[in-house]
Coordinates of C-alpha atoms in Angstrom, one line a residue:
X25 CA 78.1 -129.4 317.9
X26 CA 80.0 -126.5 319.4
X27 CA 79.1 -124.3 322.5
X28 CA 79.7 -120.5 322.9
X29 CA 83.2 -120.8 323.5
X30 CA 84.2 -123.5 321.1
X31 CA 83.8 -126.4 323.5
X32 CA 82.7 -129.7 321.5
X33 CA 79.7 -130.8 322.8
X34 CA 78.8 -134.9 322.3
X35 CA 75.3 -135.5 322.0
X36 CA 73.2 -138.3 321.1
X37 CA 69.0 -138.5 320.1
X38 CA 67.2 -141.5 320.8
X39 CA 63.5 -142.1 320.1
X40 CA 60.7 -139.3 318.8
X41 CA 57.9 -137.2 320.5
X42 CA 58.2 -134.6 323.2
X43 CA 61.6 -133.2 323.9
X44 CA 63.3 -134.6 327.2
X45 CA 66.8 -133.3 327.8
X46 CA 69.3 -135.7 330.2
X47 CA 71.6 -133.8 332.6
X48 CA 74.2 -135.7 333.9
X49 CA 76.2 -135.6 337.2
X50 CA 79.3 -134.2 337.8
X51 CA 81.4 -136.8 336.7
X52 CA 79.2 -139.0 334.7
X53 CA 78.7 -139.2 330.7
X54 CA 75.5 -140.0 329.4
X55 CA 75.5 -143.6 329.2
X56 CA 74.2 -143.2 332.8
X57 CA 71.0 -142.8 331.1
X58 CA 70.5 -145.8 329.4
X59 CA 68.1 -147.4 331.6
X60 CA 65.8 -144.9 331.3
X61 CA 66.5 -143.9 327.6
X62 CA 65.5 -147.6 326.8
X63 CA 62.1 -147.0 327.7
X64 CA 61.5 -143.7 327.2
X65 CA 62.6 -143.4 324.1
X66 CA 59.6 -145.4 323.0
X67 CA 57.5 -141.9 324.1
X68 CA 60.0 -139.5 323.9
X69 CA 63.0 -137.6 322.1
X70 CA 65.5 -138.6 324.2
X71 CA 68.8 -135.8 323.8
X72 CA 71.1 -136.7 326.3
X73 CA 75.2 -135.1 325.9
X74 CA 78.1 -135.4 327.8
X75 CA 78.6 -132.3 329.7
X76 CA 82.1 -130.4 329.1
X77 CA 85.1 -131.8 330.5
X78 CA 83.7 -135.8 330.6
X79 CA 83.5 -138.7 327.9
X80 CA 84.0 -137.7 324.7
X81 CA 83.0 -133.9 324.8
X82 CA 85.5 -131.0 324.9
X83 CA 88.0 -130.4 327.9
X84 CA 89.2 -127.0 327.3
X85 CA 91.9 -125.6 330.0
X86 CA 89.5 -123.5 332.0
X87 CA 87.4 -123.4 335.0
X88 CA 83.7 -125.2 333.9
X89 CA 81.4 -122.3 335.5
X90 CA 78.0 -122.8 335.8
X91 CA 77.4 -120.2 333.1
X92 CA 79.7 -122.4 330.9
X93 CA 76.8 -125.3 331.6
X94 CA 73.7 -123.3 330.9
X95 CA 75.4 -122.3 328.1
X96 CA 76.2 -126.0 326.8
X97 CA 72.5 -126.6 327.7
X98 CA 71.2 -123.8 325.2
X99 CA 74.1 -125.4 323.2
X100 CA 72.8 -128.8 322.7
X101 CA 68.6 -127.5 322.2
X102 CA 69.9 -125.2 319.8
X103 CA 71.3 -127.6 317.3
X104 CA 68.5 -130.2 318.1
X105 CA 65.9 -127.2 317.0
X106 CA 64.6 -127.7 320.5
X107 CA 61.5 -125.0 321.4
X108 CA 60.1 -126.7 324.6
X109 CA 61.4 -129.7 326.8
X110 CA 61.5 -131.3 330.0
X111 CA 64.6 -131.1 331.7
X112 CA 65.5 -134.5 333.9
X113 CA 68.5 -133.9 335.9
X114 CA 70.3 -136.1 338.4
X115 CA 73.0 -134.8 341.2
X116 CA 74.5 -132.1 340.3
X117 CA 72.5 -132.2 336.5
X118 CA 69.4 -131.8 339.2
X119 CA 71.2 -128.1 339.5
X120 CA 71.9 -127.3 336.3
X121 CA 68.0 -127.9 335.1
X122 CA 67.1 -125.9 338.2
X123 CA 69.6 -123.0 337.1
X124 CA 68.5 -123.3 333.5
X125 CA 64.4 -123.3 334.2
X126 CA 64.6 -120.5 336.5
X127 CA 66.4 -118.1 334.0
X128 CA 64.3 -119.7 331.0
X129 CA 60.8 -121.0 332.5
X130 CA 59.1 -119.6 329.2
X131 CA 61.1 -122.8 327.5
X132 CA 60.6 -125.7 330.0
X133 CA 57.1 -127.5 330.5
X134 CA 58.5 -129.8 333.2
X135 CA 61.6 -130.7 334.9
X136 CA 62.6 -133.6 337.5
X137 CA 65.3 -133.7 340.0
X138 CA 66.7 -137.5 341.1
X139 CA 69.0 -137.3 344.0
X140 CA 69.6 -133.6 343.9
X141 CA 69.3 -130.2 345.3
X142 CA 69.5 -126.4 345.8
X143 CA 72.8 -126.1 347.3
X144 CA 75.9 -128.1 348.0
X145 CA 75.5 -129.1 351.6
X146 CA 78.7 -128.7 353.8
X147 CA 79.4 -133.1 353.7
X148 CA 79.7 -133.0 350.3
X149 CA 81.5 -129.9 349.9
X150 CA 83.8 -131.0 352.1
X151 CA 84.3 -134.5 350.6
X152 CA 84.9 -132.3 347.3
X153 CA 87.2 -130.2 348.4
X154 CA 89.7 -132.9 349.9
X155 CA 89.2 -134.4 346.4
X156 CA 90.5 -131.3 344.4
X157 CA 93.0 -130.5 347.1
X158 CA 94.4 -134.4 346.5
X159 CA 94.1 -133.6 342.0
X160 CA 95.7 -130.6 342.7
X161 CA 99.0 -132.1 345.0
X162 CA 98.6 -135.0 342.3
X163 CA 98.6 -137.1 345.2
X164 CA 97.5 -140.4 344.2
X165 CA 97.4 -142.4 347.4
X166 CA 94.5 -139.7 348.7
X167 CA 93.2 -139.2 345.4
X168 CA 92.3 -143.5 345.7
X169 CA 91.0 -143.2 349.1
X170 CA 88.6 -140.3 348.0
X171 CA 87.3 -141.7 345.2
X172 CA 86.9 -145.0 347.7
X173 CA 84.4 -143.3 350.2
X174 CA 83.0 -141.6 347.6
X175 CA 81.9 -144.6 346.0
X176 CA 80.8 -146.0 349.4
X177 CA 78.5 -142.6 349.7
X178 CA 76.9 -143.1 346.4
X179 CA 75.2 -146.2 346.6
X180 CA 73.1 -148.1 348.8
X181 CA 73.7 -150.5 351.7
X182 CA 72.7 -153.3 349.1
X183 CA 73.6 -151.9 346.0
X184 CA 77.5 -151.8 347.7
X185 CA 77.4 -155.8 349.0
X186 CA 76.6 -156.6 345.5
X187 CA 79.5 -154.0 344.7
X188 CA 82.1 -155.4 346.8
X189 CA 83.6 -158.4 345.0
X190 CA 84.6 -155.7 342.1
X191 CA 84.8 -153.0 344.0
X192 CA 88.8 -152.9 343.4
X193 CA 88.2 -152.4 339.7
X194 CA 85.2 -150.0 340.0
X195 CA 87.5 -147.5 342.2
X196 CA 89.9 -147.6 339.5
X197 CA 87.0 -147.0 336.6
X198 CA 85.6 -144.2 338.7
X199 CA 87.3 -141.3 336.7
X200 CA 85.6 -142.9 333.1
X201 CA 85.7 -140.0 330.9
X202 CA 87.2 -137.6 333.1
X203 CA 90.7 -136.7 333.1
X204 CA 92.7 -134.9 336.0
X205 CA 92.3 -132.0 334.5
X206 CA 88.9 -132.3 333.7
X207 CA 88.1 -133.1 336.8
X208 CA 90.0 -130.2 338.7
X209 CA 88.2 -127.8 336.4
X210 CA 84.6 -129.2 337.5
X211 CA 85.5 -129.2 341.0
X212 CA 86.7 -125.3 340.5
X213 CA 84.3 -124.1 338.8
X214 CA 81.6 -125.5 341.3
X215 CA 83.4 -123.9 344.1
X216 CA 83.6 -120.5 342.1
X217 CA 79.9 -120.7 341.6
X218 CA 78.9 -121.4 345.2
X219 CA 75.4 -121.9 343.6
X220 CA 72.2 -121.8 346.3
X221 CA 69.0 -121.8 344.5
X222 CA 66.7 -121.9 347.7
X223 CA 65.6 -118.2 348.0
X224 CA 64.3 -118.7 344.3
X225 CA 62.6 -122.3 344.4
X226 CA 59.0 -120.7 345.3
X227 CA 59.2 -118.7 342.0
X228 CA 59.4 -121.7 340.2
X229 CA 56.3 -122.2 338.3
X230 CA 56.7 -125.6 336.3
X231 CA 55.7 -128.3 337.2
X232 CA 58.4 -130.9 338.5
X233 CA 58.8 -134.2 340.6
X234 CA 61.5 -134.7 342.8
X235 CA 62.7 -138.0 344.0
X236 CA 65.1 -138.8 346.7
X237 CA 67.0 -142.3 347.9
X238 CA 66.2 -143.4 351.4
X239 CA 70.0 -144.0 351.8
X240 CA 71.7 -141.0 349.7
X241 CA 74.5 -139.4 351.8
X242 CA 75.2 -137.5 348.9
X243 CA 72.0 -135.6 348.9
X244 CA 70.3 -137.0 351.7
X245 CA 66.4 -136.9 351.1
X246 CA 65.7 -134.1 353.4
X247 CA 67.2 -132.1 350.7
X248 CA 64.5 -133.0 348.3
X249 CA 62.1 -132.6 350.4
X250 CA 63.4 -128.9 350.8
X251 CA 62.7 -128.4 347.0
X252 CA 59.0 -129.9 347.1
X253 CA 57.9 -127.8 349.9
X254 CA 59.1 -124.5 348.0
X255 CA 58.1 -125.4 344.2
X256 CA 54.9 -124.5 344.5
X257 CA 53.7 -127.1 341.8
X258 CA 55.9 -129.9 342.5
X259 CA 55.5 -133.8 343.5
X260 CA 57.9 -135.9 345.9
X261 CA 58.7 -139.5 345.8
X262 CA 61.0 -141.9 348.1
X263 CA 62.7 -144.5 346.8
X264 CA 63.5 -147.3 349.2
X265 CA 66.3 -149.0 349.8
X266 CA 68.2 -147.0 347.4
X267 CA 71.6 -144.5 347.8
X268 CA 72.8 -141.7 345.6
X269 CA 72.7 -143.2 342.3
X270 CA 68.8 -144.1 341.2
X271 CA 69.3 -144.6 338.0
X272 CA 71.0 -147.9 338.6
X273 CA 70.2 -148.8 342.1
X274 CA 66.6 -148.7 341.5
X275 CA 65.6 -148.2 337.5
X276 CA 62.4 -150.1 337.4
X277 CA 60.8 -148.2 339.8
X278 CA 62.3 -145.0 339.1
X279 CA 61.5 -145.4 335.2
X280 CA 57.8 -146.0 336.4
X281 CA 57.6 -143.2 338.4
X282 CA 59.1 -141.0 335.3
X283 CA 56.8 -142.1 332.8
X284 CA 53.9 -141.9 334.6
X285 CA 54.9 -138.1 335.5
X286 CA 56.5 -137.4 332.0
X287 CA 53.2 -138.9 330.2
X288 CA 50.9 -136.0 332.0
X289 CA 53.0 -133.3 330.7
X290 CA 51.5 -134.0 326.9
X291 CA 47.8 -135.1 328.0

């Protein structure tokens, strides 16, 4: 499929029922999901895409803006003939669904946010910024050592010891799907946005669950905690033990803890 501006979008459709839509993180493609599209595909359509500029969806020579993402996201339910869905996001995908449901509540009957937030706090944005300064100079020797300690902010204290003895080759995998290009265009276009969705959080009227890890840096919990105090009909759950990247650290219990809140949107 094709988005407004020509941008080939890859999607894939797993399962039947209710429409969920997967949004990914900034640099991942949407075989992040397959824990989760495993089992909930036994429930659920599962539509899950690679976002533009990763894996095997377009990477045109432009900034990504976020208006480029809500656009892919009408995109992809579009072609699937999609009326109403639940939006599950995780990272940055967290802020895309927020973006999207708040423009489009009308169309989204639920929405959850794993390891996200309203805003870019000033850690990350920092960590990002050194990254795009190091894509930019094409300087590989900081470009290795950013994409280093951002590994080692993603996961868990135990999730990284198990890490370790590959953790070479998992540096070197880190940019899957993304090119340098790709990747500068993702990290300009989120600094161009500068997107802050707190002041708007309390209109939010669908109901949504947030969940945070105990040990995210990324988005430490605190953040999602921020979200479940504003949304006025919202849910929060801690997962222990468990860094930046839920959907592999933890998968059992976060895939219980989406089923059981996916299931009471279609009672």
């Amino acid at each position: 499929m094709f988005s407004h501006d020509g941008t080939m979008i890859n999607a894939q459709v797993v399962g039947e029922g209710p429409d969920l839509l997967f949004l990914n993180g900034m640099r991942s493609t949407l075989s992040c999901w397959k824990r989760q599209i495993r089992l909930l595909s036994q429930e659920f359509r599962c539509i899950s895409y690679d976002h533009r500029g990763v894996g095997e969806s377009g990477k045109p020579e432009k900034i990504y803006t976020a208006k480029d993402h809500h656009a892919d996201i009408q995109a992809v339910l579009d072609h699937f003939e999609v009326n109403q869905v639940a939006l599950v996001g995780h990272s940055m995908g967290g802020m895309r669904a927020l973006d999207f449901t708040i423009a489009n509540q009308h169309k989204v009957n639920g929405m959850v946010l794993i390891n996200s937030g309203a805003h870019i706090n000033m850690s990350l944005k920092l960590m990002m910024r050194t990254t795009l300064q190091a894509i930019e100079a094409k300087d590989q020797g900081l470009l290795d050592a950013m994409n280093e300690i951002g590994l080692a902010i993603t996961f868990g204290e135990k999730s990284l010891s198990e890490l370790e003895p590959r953790f070479g080759d998992f540096v070197r995998s880190s940019f899957a799907g993304v090119t340098l290009d790709s990747a500068k265009n993702l990290y300009r276009g989120m600094f161009a946005d500068g997107q802050d969705f707190r002041d708007k959080l309390a209109e939010i009227e669908v109901p949504t669950m947030v969940i945070a890890g105990d040990e995210d840096l990324q988005f430490p919990a605190k953040h999602s905690e921020h979200i479940y105090n504003l949304i006025p009909n919202s849910s929060y759950k801690l997962l222990t033990d468990c860094g930046h990247f839920a959907l592999s650290e933890k998968p059992k219990e976060l895939n219980q803890m989406l089923i059981t809140f996916l299931s009471t949107l279609v009672d």
